[in-house]
Amino acid sequence: MNKILFLDLIKMHEPIRKELHDAAIKVIDGGHYIGGEEVKSFEKEMASWLGVENICGVACATSGLFATLKSMGVGTGDEVITTVHTAIATAEAISLTGAQVVFCDVSADGFNLDLDEVEKKINSRTKVIIPVHLYGQPVDMDRVLAIAKTHNLKLVEDCAQAQGAVYKGRKVGTMGDAAVFSFFPSKNLGGFGDGGAVTAKDPALMRTIRMYSNHGRESKYDHEFEGINSRLDAIQAALLRVCLKQLDGWNSSRRQVAAWYDAGLKGISRLKTPKVLSGTEPVYHLYVVIVPDRDALAKHLKEKGIESGVHYPYSLNVLPAFARLNQGKGHFPKAEYACEHMLSLPVSPTLTKEEIEYVCETIKNFYK
Ligand SMILES: Cc1ncc(COP(=O)(O)O)c(C=O)c1O
């Protein structure tokens, strides 16, 4: 068996290599590198794929989240609730506005936000909740939407890892007040560098986010307010247009890979496979299992030529970056436990049944 890569981007892109090259060359030869037709076309195509009115391409999801919160008027004195188990970007975007990040633990049976804890942490300073559809597994949106409505809070979906995931027939990113996507190369829809997109329900908010991401302007020198430079490059947009056409197929392949794992790992009593919330169709950005002896299993897999990963080794509360919150080890026991016991298995949409069976057999042999 050849080495099994965690994510084989070169193999994934092989069937569209020529189309990608042509798209890049068209931009290079066209001489227009910021904004323009490619960005507009990508935004239109992604909006239509998602089923929303409007999408704004941005430089990355981090700046997209930041621009969204700023455009909602979030700042000093406000609180924004999110999960302690996410990429640091989610929390950074909150802190950068001057608002206080309020972490919640993960739920007992999954890796997403514990919504009971969210309710407990809401107070008069709370302005926004950011549910993160982590690993491509949708959050319980009915419940989080009800919480937001009851307390008159805004909801920003962090869909960085969940392009195409479905909750009760609706794609994630279509339910909150706004939603943010990342096109970091390893994401389900990945670019060839950094990139992201934002959508917002309210056209006025969407307009502000678009302006905020482009120095507070709509036309060249008419700066209505100070913003930032967070634009999607024309070359990324052109390449993403090619990849967007593959996204549904890639997502089905990831689901197939997950189904093969579910079947192949059944019966290993010391290993927990991902739990799927009823009524949802995850897109398996990651396939994460919980095991008692994570590091030893990862080492065993590596020796057998199988890559694996840990997403993430630390919950945000224990990182030096959040020492100011005084919420070190012990504050978020479920997330901390998960970080010590989780292992992400290879999820490349290019993986074959035979390869997944090999990974499952290797894990079974480890536990024999
Ligand atoms: C959940 C989550 N939110 C936000 C981000 C930030 O995305 P970007 O790298 O596009 O800024 C990431 C990227 O890793 C992520 O996984």
Coordinates of N, CA, C and O in Angstrom, one line a residue, residues 33-196:
Y33 N -5.9 42.5 -11.6 CA -5.6 41.6 -10.5 C -6.4 41.8 -9.2 O -6.4 40.9 -8.3
I34 N -7.0 42.9 -9.1 CA -7.8 43.2 -7.8 C -9.3 43.4 -8.3 O -9.5 44.3 -9.1
G35 N -10.2 42.7 -7.7 CA -11.6 42.8 -8.0 C -11.9 42.5 -9.4 O -11.2 41.6 -10.0
G36 N -12.9 43.1 -10.0 CA -13.2 42.9 -11.4 C -14.1 41.7 -11.7 O -14.7 41.2 -10.8
E37 N -14.1 41.3 -13.0 CA -15.1 40.4 -13.5 C -15.0 39.0 -12.8 O -16.0 38.3 -12.5
E38 N -13.8 38.5 -12.6 CA -13.6 37.2 -12.0 C -14.2 37.1 -10.6 O -14.9 36.2 -10.2
V39 N -14.0 38.2 -9.8 CA -14.5 38.2 -8.5 C -16.0 38.3 -8.5 O -16.7 37.6 -7.8
K40 N -16.5 39.2 -9.4 CA -18.0 39.3 -9.5 C -18.6 38.0 -9.9 O -19.6 37.6 -9.3
S41 N -18.0 37.3 -10.9 CA -18.6 36.1 -11.3 C -18.6 35.0 -10.2 O -19.5 34.3 -10.0
F42 N -17.4 35.0 -9.5 CA -17.3 34.0 -8.5 C -18.4 34.2 -7.4 O -19.1 33.3 -6.9
E43 N -18.5 35.5 -7.0 CA -19.5 35.9 -6.0 C -20.9 35.4 -6.4 O -21.7 34.9 -5.6
K44 N -21.2 35.7 -7.7 CA -22.5 35.3 -8.2 C -22.7 33.8 -8.2 O -23.8 33.3 -7.8
E45 N -21.7 33.1 -8.7 CA -21.8 31.6 -8.7 C -21.9 31.0 -7.4 O -22.7 30.1 -7.1
M46 N -21.1 31.6 -6.4 CA -21.2 31.0 -5.1 C -22.5 31.3 -4.4 O -23.1 30.5 -3.7
A47 N -23.0 32.5 -4.6 CA -24.3 32.9 -4.1 C -25.4 31.9 -4.6 O -26.3 31.5 -3.9
S48 N -25.4 31.6 -5.9 CA -26.4 30.8 -6.5 C -26.2 29.3 -5.9 O -27.2 28.7 -5.6
W49 N -25.0 28.9 -5.8 CA -24.7 27.5 -5.2 C -25.3 27.4 -3.8 O -25.9 26.5 -3.4
L50 N -25.1 28.5 -3.0 CA -25.5 28.5 -1.6 C -27.0 28.8 -1.5 O -27.6 28.3 -0.5
G51 N -27.5 29.5 -2.5 CA -28.9 29.8 -2.4 C -29.2 31.1 -1.6 O -30.1 31.2 -0.8
V52 N -28.3 32.1 -1.8 CA -28.5 33.4 -1.1 C -28.4 34.5 -2.1 O -28.0 34.3 -3.3
E53 N -28.8 35.7 -1.7 CA -28.8 36.8 -2.6 C -27.5 37.3 -3.0 O -27.2 37.8 -4.1
N54 N -26.6 37.3 -1.9 CA -25.4 38.1 -2.1 C -24.2 37.5 -1.3 O -24.4 37.0 -0.2
I55 N -23.1 37.5 -2.0 CA -21.8 37.0 -1.4 C -20.8 38.0 -1.6 O -20.7 38.6 -2.7
C56 N -19.9 38.2 -0.6 CA -18.8 39.2 -0.8 C -17.5 38.4 -0.6 O -17.3 37.8 0.5
G57 N -16.7 38.3 -1.6 CA -15.4 37.7 -1.5 C -14.5 38.5 -0.6 O -14.5 39.7 -0.6
V58 N -13.7 37.8 0.3 CA -12.8 38.6 1.2 C -11.5 37.9 1.2 O -11.3 36.8 0.6
A59 N -10.5 38.5 1.9 CA -9.1 38.0 1.8 C -9.0 36.7 2.6 O -8.1 35.9 2.2
C60 N -9.7 36.5 3.6 CA -9.7 35.2 4.4 C -10.9 35.2 5.3 O -11.5 36.3 5.5
A61 N -11.2 34.1 6.0 CA -12.3 34.1 6.9 C -12.0 34.9 8.1 O -13.0 35.5 8.7
T62 N -10.8 35.0 8.6 CA -10.5 35.7 9.8 C -10.9 37.2 9.6 O -11.6 37.8 10.4
S63 N -10.4 37.8 8.5 CA -10.8 39.2 8.2 C -12.3 39.3 7.9 O -12.9 40.3 8.2
G64 N -12.9 38.3 7.3 CA -14.3 38.3 7.0 C -15.1 38.3 8.3 O -16.1 39.1 8.4
L65 N -14.7 37.5 9.3 CA -15.4 37.5 10.5 C -15.3 38.9 11.2 O -16.2 39.5 11.7
F66 N -14.0 39.4 11.2 CA -13.8 40.7 11.8 C -14.6 41.8 11.1 O -15.3 42.6 11.8
A67 N -14.6 41.8 9.8 CA -15.4 42.8 9.0 C -16.9 42.7 9.4 O -17.6 43.7 9.5
T68 N -17.3 41.5 9.5 CA -18.8 41.3 9.8 C -19.1 41.8 11.2 O -20.1 42.5 11.4
L69 N -18.3 41.5 12.2 CA -18.6 41.9 13.5 C -18.5 43.5 13.6 O -19.4 44.1 14.2
K70 N -17.5 44.1 13.0 CA -17.4 45.5 13.0 C -18.6 46.1 12.3 O -19.1 47.2 12.8
S71 N -19.0 45.5 11.2 CA -20.1 46.1 10.5 C -21.4 46.0 11.2 O -22.4 46.7 11.0
M72 N -21.5 45.0 12.2 CA -22.6 44.9 13.1 C -22.5 45.8 14.2 O -23.4 45.8 15.1
G73 N -21.5 46.6 14.3 CA -21.3 47.6 15.4 C -20.7 47.0 16.7 O -20.8 47.6 17.7
V74 N -20.2 45.8 16.6 CA -19.6 45.1 17.8 C -18.3 45.8 18.1 O -17.5 46.1 17.3
G75 N -18.1 46.1 19.4 CA -16.8 46.7 19.8 C -16.7 46.7 21.4 O -17.3 45.8 22.0
T76 N -15.8 47.5 21.9 CA -15.5 47.6 23.3 C -16.8 47.6 24.1 O -17.7 48.4 23.8
G77 N -16.8 46.8 25.2 CA -18.0 46.8 26.1 C -18.9 45.7 25.7 O -19.8 45.3 26.5
D78 N -18.8 45.1 24.5 CA -19.7 44.1 24.1 C -19.1 42.7 24.4 O -17.9 42.6 24.5
E79 N -19.9 41.7 24.4 CA -19.5 40.3 24.5 C -20.0 39.5 23.3 O -21.1 39.7 22.9
V80 N -19.1 38.6 22.9 CA -19.5 37.7 21.8 C -19.2 36.3 22.2 O -18.1 36.0 22.7
I81 N -20.2 35.4 22.1 CA -20.1 34.0 22.6 C -19.7 33.1 21.5 O -20.3 33.1 20.4
T82 N -18.7 32.3 21.7 CA -18.4 31.2 20.7 C -17.8 30.0 21.5 O -17.7 30.0 22.7
T83 N -17.4 29.0 20.7 CA -16.9 27.8 21.2 C -15.4 27.9 21.6 O -14.6 28.6 20.9
V84 N -15.0 27.2 22.6 CA -13.6 27.2 23.0 C -12.8 26.3 22.1 O -11.5 26.3 22.1
H85 N -13.5 25.4 21.4 CA -12.9 24.4 20.5 C -13.1 24.8 19.1 O -14.0 24.3 18.4
T86 N -12.2 25.7 18.6 CA -12.2 26.1 17.2 C -10.8 26.6 16.8 O -9.9 26.7 17.7
A87 N -10.7 27.0 15.6 CA -9.4 27.6 15.1 C -9.4 29.0 15.9 O -10.4 29.6 16.1
I88 N -8.2 29.4 16.2 CA -8.0 30.7 16.9 C -8.7 31.8 16.2 O -9.1 32.8 16.8
A89 N -8.8 31.7 14.9 CA -9.3 32.8 14.1 C -10.7 33.3 14.6 O -11.0 34.5 14.6
T90 N -11.5 32.4 15.0 CA -12.9 32.8 15.4 C -12.8 33.7 16.6 O -13.5 34.8 16.6
A91 N -11.9 33.4 17.5 CA -11.8 34.2 18.7 C -11.0 35.5 18.4 O -11.4 36.6 18.9
E92 N -10.0 35.4 17.6 CA -9.2 36.6 17.2 C -10.1 37.7 16.6 O -10.0 38.9 17.0
A93 N -11.0 37.3 15.8 CA -11.9 38.3 15.1 C -12.7 39.0 16.1 O -12.9 40.2 16.0
I94 N -13.1 38.3 17.2 CA -13.9 38.9 18.2 C -13.0 39.9 19.0 O -13.4 41.1 19.1
S95 N -11.9 39.4 19.5 CA -11.0 40.3 20.3 C -10.5 41.5 19.5 O -10.4 42.6 20.1
L96 N -10.3 41.4 18.3 CA -9.8 42.5 17.5 C -10.8 43.7 17.4 O -10.4 44.8 17.2
T97 N -12.1 43.4 17.6 CA -13.1 44.5 17.6 C -13.0 45.2 18.9 O -13.7 46.3 19.0
G98 N -12.4 44.7 19.9 CA -12.4 45.3 21.2 C -13.4 44.6 22.1 O -13.5 44.9 23.4
A99 N -14.2 43.7 21.6 CA -15.2 43.0 22.4 C -14.6 41.9 23.2 O -13.5 41.5 22.9
Q100 N -15.3 41.4 24.1 CA -14.8 40.3 25.0 C -15.2 39.0 24.4 O -16.4 38.8 24.1
V101 N -14.3 38.1 24.2 CA -14.7 36.8 23.7 C -15.1 36.0 24.9 O -14.5 35.9 26.0
V102 N -16.3 35.3 24.8 CA -16.8 34.5 25.9 C -16.9 33.1 25.4 O -17.7 32.7 24.4
F103 N -16.1 32.2 26.0 CA -16.0 30.8 25.5 C -17.0 29.9 26.1 O -17.4 30.1 27.3
C104 N -17.5 29.0 25.4 CA -18.3 27.9 25.9 C -17.7 26.6 25.6 O -17.0 26.4 24.6
D105 N -17.9 25.6 26.4 CA -17.4 24.2 26.2 C -18.2 23.6 25.0 O -19.2 24.1 24.5
V106 N -17.7 22.4 24.6 CA -18.4 21.6 23.6 C -19.4 20.8 24.3 O -19.4 20.6 25.5
S107 N -20.3 20.2 23.4 CA -21.4 19.4 24.0 C -20.8 18.0 24.4 O -19.7 17.7 24.0
A108 N -21.6 17.3 25.2 CA -21.1 16.0 25.7 C -20.9 15.0 24.6 O -20.0 14.1 24.7
D109 N -21.7 15.1 23.6 CA -21.6 14.0 22.6 C -21.1 14.4 21.2 O -21.3 13.8 20.2
G110 N -20.4 15.6 21.2 CA -19.9 16.1 19.9 C -18.8 17.1 20.1 O -18.4 17.3 21.2
F111 N -18.5 17.7 19.0 CA -17.4 18.7 19.1 C -17.9 20.2 18.9 O -17.1 21.1 18.8
N112 N -19.2 20.3 18.8 CA -19.8 21.7 18.6 C -20.2 22.2 19.9 O -20.3 21.5 21.0
L113 N -20.4 23.5 19.9 CA -20.8 24.4 21.0 C -21.9 23.7 21.9 O -22.9 23.3 21.4
D114 N -21.7 23.8 23.2 CA -22.7 23.3 24.2 C -23.8 24.5 24.3 O -23.5 25.5 24.9
L115 N -25.0 24.2 23.8 CA -25.9 25.3 23.7 C -26.6 25.7 25.1 O -27.1 26.8 25.3
D116 N -26.5 24.7 26.0 CA -27.0 25.0 27.4 C -26.1 26.0 28.0 O -26.5 27.0 28.7
E117 N -24.8 25.8 27.8 CA -23.8 26.8 28.3 C -23.9 28.2 27.7 O -23.8 29.2 28.3
V118 N -24.2 28.2 26.4 CA -24.4 29.4 25.7 C -25.5 30.2 26.4 O -25.3 31.4 26.7
E119 N -26.6 29.6 26.7 CA -27.8 30.3 27.3 C -27.4 30.8 28.7 O -27.7 32.0 29.0
K120 N -26.6 30.1 29.4 CA -26.1 30.5 30.7 C -25.2 31.7 30.7 O -25.2 32.5 31.6
K121 N -24.5 31.9 29.6 CA -23.5 33.0 29.5 C -24.0 34.2 28.9 O -23.3 35.2 28.8
I122 N -25.3 34.2 28.5 CA -25.8 35.4 27.9 C -26.2 36.5 29.0 O -26.7 36.1 30.0
N123 N -25.7 37.7 28.7 CA -26.1 38.8 29.6 C -26.4 40.1 28.8 O -26.4 40.0 27.6
S124 N -26.5 41.2 29.5 CA -26.9 42.4 28.8 C -25.8 42.9 27.9 O -26.1 43.7 27.0
R125 N -24.6 42.4 28.1 CA -23.5 42.9 27.2 C -23.4 42.0 25.9 O -22.7 42.4 24.9
T126 N -24.0 40.8 25.9 CA -23.9 39.9 24.8 C -24.5 40.5 23.5 O -25.7 41.0 23.6
K127 N -23.8 40.5 22.4 CA -24.3 41.0 21.2 C -24.5 40.0 20.1 O -25.4 40.0 19.3
V128 N -23.6 39.0 20.1 CA -23.5 38.1 19.0 C -23.2 36.7 19.5 O -22.4 36.6 20.4
I129 N -23.7 35.7 18.8 CA -23.2 34.3 19.0 C -22.6 33.8 17.7 O -23.2 34.1 16.6
I130 N -21.4 33.2 17.8 CA -20.8 32.6 16.6 C -20.8 31.1 16.8 O -19.9 30.6 17.4
P131 N -21.8 30.4 16.2 CA -21.7 29.0 16.2 C -20.7 28.5 15.1 O -20.7 29.1 14.0
V132 N -19.9 27.6 15.4 CA -18.9 27.1 14.4 C -19.3 25.7 14.0 O -19.4 24.8 14.8
H133 N -19.5 25.5 12.7 CA -19.9 24.1 12.2 C -18.6 23.4 12.0 O -18.1 23.2 10.9
L134 N -18.1 22.9 13.2 CA -16.7 22.4 13.2 C -16.6 21.0 12.5 O -17.5 20.2 12.7
Y135 N -15.6 20.8 11.8 CA -15.3 19.6 11.0 C -16.3 19.3 9.9 O -16.4 18.2 9.4
G136 N -17.2 20.4 9.6 CA -18.2 20.2 8.6 C -19.5 19.5 9.2 O -20.3 19.1 8.5
Q137 N -19.6 19.5 10.5 CA -20.8 19.0 11.2 C -21.6 20.2 11.7 O -21.2 21.0 12.5
P138 N -22.9 20.3 11.1 CA -23.7 21.4 11.5 C -24.1 21.5 13.0 O -24.3 20.4 13.6
V139 N -24.1 22.7 13.4 CA -24.6 23.0 14.8 C -26.1 22.8 14.8 O -26.8 23.0 13.7
D140 N -26.7 22.6 15.9 CA -28.2 22.5 16.1 C -28.8 23.9 15.8 O -28.9 24.7 16.8
M141 N -29.0 24.2 14.6 CA -29.4 25.6 14.2 C -30.8 26.0 14.7 O -31.0 27.2 15.1
D142 N -31.7 25.1 14.8 CA -33.1 25.4 15.3 C -32.9 26.0 16.7 O -33.5 27.0 17.1
R143 N -32.1 25.3 17.5 CA -31.9 25.7 18.9 C -31.2 27.0 19.0 O -31.6 27.9 19.7
V144 N -30.1 27.2 18.2 CA -29.3 28.4 18.4 C -30.1 29.6 17.8 O -30.0 30.7 18.3
L145 N -30.9 29.4 16.8 CA -31.7 30.5 16.2 C -32.7 30.9 17.2 O -33.0 32.1 17.4
A146 N -33.3 29.9 18.0 CA -34.3 30.2 19.0 C -33.7 31.0 20.1 O -34.2 32.0 20.6
I147 N -32.4 30.6 20.5 CA -31.7 31.3 21.6 C -31.5 32.8 21.2 O -31.7 33.7 21.9
A148 N -31.0 32.9 19.9 CA -30.7 34.3 19.4 C -31.9 35.2 19.4 O -31.9 36.3 19.8
K149 N -33.0 34.6 18.9 CA -34.3 35.3 18.8 C -34.8 35.7 20.2 O -35.1 36.9 20.4
T150 N -34.8 34.8 21.2 CA -35.2 35.1 22.5 C -34.5 36.3 23.1 O -35.0 37.1 23.8
H151 N -33.2 36.3 22.9 CA -32.3 37.3 23.6 C -32.0 38.4 22.6 O -31.1 39.3 23.0
N152 N -32.6 38.5 21.5 CA -32.3 39.5 20.5 C -30.8 39.7 20.2 O -30.3 40.8 20.2
L153 N -30.2 38.6 19.8 CA -28.8 38.6 19.5 C -28.6 38.3 18.0 O -29.4 37.7 17.4
K154 N -27.5 38.8 17.5 CA -27.1 38.4 16.1 C -26.4 37.1 16.1 O -25.7 36.7 17.1
L155 N -26.6 36.4 14.9 CA -25.9 35.1 14.8 C -25.0 35.2 13.5 O -25.5 35.5 12.4
V156 N -23.8 34.9 13.8 CA -22.8 34.8 12.6 C -22.3 33.3 12.5 O -21.7 32.8 13.5
E157 N -22.7 32.7 11.5 CA -22.3 31.3 11.3 C -20.8 31.2 10.8 O -20.5 31.8 9.8
D158 N -20.0 30.5 11.6 CA -18.6 30.3 11.1 C -18.6 29.0 10.3 O -18.7 27.9 10.8
C159 N -18.6 29.1 8.9 CA -18.8 28.0 8.0 C -17.4 27.7 7.4 O -17.4 27.1 6.3
A160 N -16.3 28.1 8.0 CA -15.0 27.9 7.4 C -14.8 26.5 7.1 O -14.1 26.2 6.1
Q161 N -15.3 25.5 7.9 CA -15.0 24.1 7.6 C -16.2 23.4 7.1 O -16.2 22.2 7.1
A162 N -17.2 24.1 6.6 CA -18.5 23.4 6.4 C -19.2 23.8 5.0 O -20.4 23.7 5.0
Q163 N -18.4 24.1 4.0 CA -19.1 24.5 2.7 C -19.9 23.3 2.2 O -19.4 22.3 1.9
G164 N -21.2 23.5 2.2 CA -22.1 22.4 1.6 C -22.8 21.6 2.7 O -23.6 20.8 2.3
A165 N -22.4 21.7 3.9 CA -23.1 20.9 5.0 C -24.5 21.4 5.1 O -24.8 22.6 4.9
V166 N -25.4 20.4 5.4 CA -26.8 20.7 5.4 C -27.5 20.4 6.7 O -27.2 19.4 7.4
Y167 N -28.3 21.4 7.1 CA -29.1 21.2 8.4 C -30.6 21.3 8.0 O -31.0 22.3 7.5
K168 N -31.2 20.1 8.2 CA -32.7 20.0 7.9 C -33.0 20.6 6.6 O -33.9 21.5 6.5
G169 N -32.3 20.2 5.6 CA -32.6 20.7 4.2 C -32.0 22.0 3.8 O -32.1 22.4 2.7
R170 N -31.4 22.7 4.8 CA -30.9 24.0 4.5 C -29.4 24.0 4.6 O -28.8 23.5 5.5
K171 N -28.7 24.6 3.6 CA -27.2 24.7 3.7 C -26.8 25.6 4.8 O -27.4 26.6 5.1
V172 N -25.7 25.2 5.5 CA -25.2 26.1 6.6 C -24.7 27.3 5.9 O -24.2 27.3 4.8
G173 N -24.9 28.4 6.6 CA -24.5 29.7 6.0 C -25.7 30.5 5.5 O -25.6 31.6 5.0
T174 N -26.9 29.8 5.5 CA -28.1 30.5 5.0 C -29.1 30.8 6.1 O -30.1 31.3 5.9
M175 N -28.7 30.5 7.4 CA -29.6 30.6 8.5 C -29.4 31.7 9.4 O -30.3 32.3 10.0
G176 N -28.1 32.1 9.6 CA -27.8 33.2 10.6 C -28.0 34.5 9.9 O -28.4 34.7 8.8
D177 N -27.7 35.6 10.7 CA -27.7 37.0 10.1 C -26.6 37.1 9.1 O -26.8 37.8 8.1
A178 N -25.5 36.4 9.4 CA -24.4 36.5 8.4 C -23.7 35.1 8.6 O -23.8 34.4 9.5
A179 N -22.8 34.9 7.6 CA -22.0 33.6 7.6 C -20.7 33.9 6.9 O -20.6 34.7 6.0
V180 N -19.7 33.2 7.4 CA -18.3 33.4 6.8 C -17.8 32.1 6.4 O -17.9 31.1 7.1
F181 N -17.1 32.1 5.2 CA -16.5 30.9 4.7 C -15.0 31.1 4.5 O -14.6 32.3 4.2
S182 N -14.2 30.1 4.6 CA -12.8 30.2 4.4 C -12.4 29.3 3.1 O -13.0 28.2 2.9
F183 N -11.5 29.9 2.3 CA -11.0 29.1 1.2 C -9.5 28.8 1.4 O -8.8 28.6 0.4
F184 N -9.1 28.7 2.6 CA -7.8 28.2 2.9 C -7.6 26.8 2.1 O -8.6 26.1 2.0
P185 N -6.4 26.6 1.6 CA -6.3 25.5 0.6 C -6.9 24.1 1.1 O -7.4 23.3 0.2
S186 N -6.8 23.8 2.4 CA -7.3 22.5 2.8 C -8.8 22.4 3.0 O -9.3 21.4 3.3
K187 N -9.5 23.6 2.9 CA -10.9 23.5 3.2 C -11.7 22.8 2.1 O -11.1 22.5 1.0
N188 N -12.9 22.5 2.4 CA -13.7 21.7 1.4 C -13.7 22.4 0.0 O -13.6 21.8 -1.0
L189 N -13.9 23.7 0.1 CA -13.6 24.5 -1.1 C -12.4 25.3 -0.9 O -12.4 26.3 -0.2
G190 N -11.3 24.9 -1.4 CA -10.0 25.5 -1.1 C -9.5 26.3 -2.3 O -9.7 25.8 -3.4
G191 N -8.8 27.4 -2.0 CA -8.2 28.1 -3.1 C -6.7 27.8 -3.2 O -6.2 26.7 -2.7
F192 N -5.9 28.7 -3.8 CA -4.5 28.4 -4.0 C -3.7 29.5 -3.3 O -2.8 30.2 -3.8
G193 N -4.1 29.7 -2.0 CA -3.6 30.8 -1.1 C -4.7 31.0 -0.2 O -5.6 30.2 -0.1
D194 N -4.7 32.2 0.4 CA -5.8 32.6 1.3 C -7.0 33.1 0.6 O -6.9 33.7 -0.5
G195 N -8.2 33.0 1.2 CA -9.4 33.6 0.6 C -10.6 33.3 1.5 O -10.5 32.4 2.4
G196 N -11.7 34.0 1.3 CA -12.9 33.7 2.1 C -14.0 34.4 1.5 O -13.9 35.1 0.4

